[in-house]
Phi, psi and omega in degrees: 000314182297325178297319178294324176292319179293320180293316178300315180297319180295317184294317181295323179293317180293319177295320179294319180291323180289331178288335184269354183289135182281133176256127182225136179260359180286133168236169184284016180257128177293154179296142180297137180277142177294149177292141176296147178281149177288128182295145177284143178296140178246140178281180181284145179257128178251151175226159179181170177273141178279152176300152180291151178287156173081015176068026177278156180286149182189192176253150176212123176055046182067017179230184182255132180264117179249117178301134177251192177295134176298144177300141179293333184262061182254157179294321181243081186304330183278352183249107176289147179084005177279171178281148178286164180293150181300146178303133179080358177281144176294143180253018174099317184278325183057029178082006181237122176292167178292141180268132179299132179293132176294155175305130176084017177297137185257152177296155186241156165218147181304315189291335179283342184264342188295143176121199185265137178231146170272135186241142170236109181247097180062037180089354178263131178269139176204185180240150179227144179237128179239136180236174175260013179282126181293138176213102183067229181270000181234204182243146184293142173203169181192170181232162175222123176090359179282140179242346178272213185295331182287350178291345180264000181299124181236332180214168180212167181193167178252134177231097184066243174259020185242137174266121181246125180262134189239155172269186186298336178270359181088008179273140183289127175249354175196145174234126188231161181225146178281120180249346177205172183304320184235040181212129175233129180216159180176218191226141175275169183294340176272001179094357182285146176288137179233128179231130175248130179214163177201000000 
């Protein structure tokens, strides 16, 4: 019996000592350094003088620069010599010209338009929601149940006495005017009549 106790004590001591032993993975060798990357090919760099600002005559690339007519599609249409709008950026019209204001059009304010509206778009009834949350250059809005052009409406804004409804790209899809306290009406981009009421 004493022999069994001694063997058990010896095994327990060996196990206890092995549990206290420190395990280390550090060796005296430094970590391997990563291989350098192969340089990417670079294109040719060209240099030259830029044309003078403001549309003045000058030289450009060893030639003569003659200012021409300012592009019709500029971000600042009244400033000749300014940069054109970025490709794909809305230019305000969105392919839809201004709609003539009806007689008796009333002034507008953002806060007076916020909320839910019943919409009649070319005879189809749906709902519209206008908020004061900023979205791009406009305010967030949306529709529910609309099947025509207004189904694409994502934002809105006021331009003078005109409410402009925009799609996700910022293009005007409807231009409306306030004709009564709870009535706004105008025309959609496809020529359909649009009436908002509540």
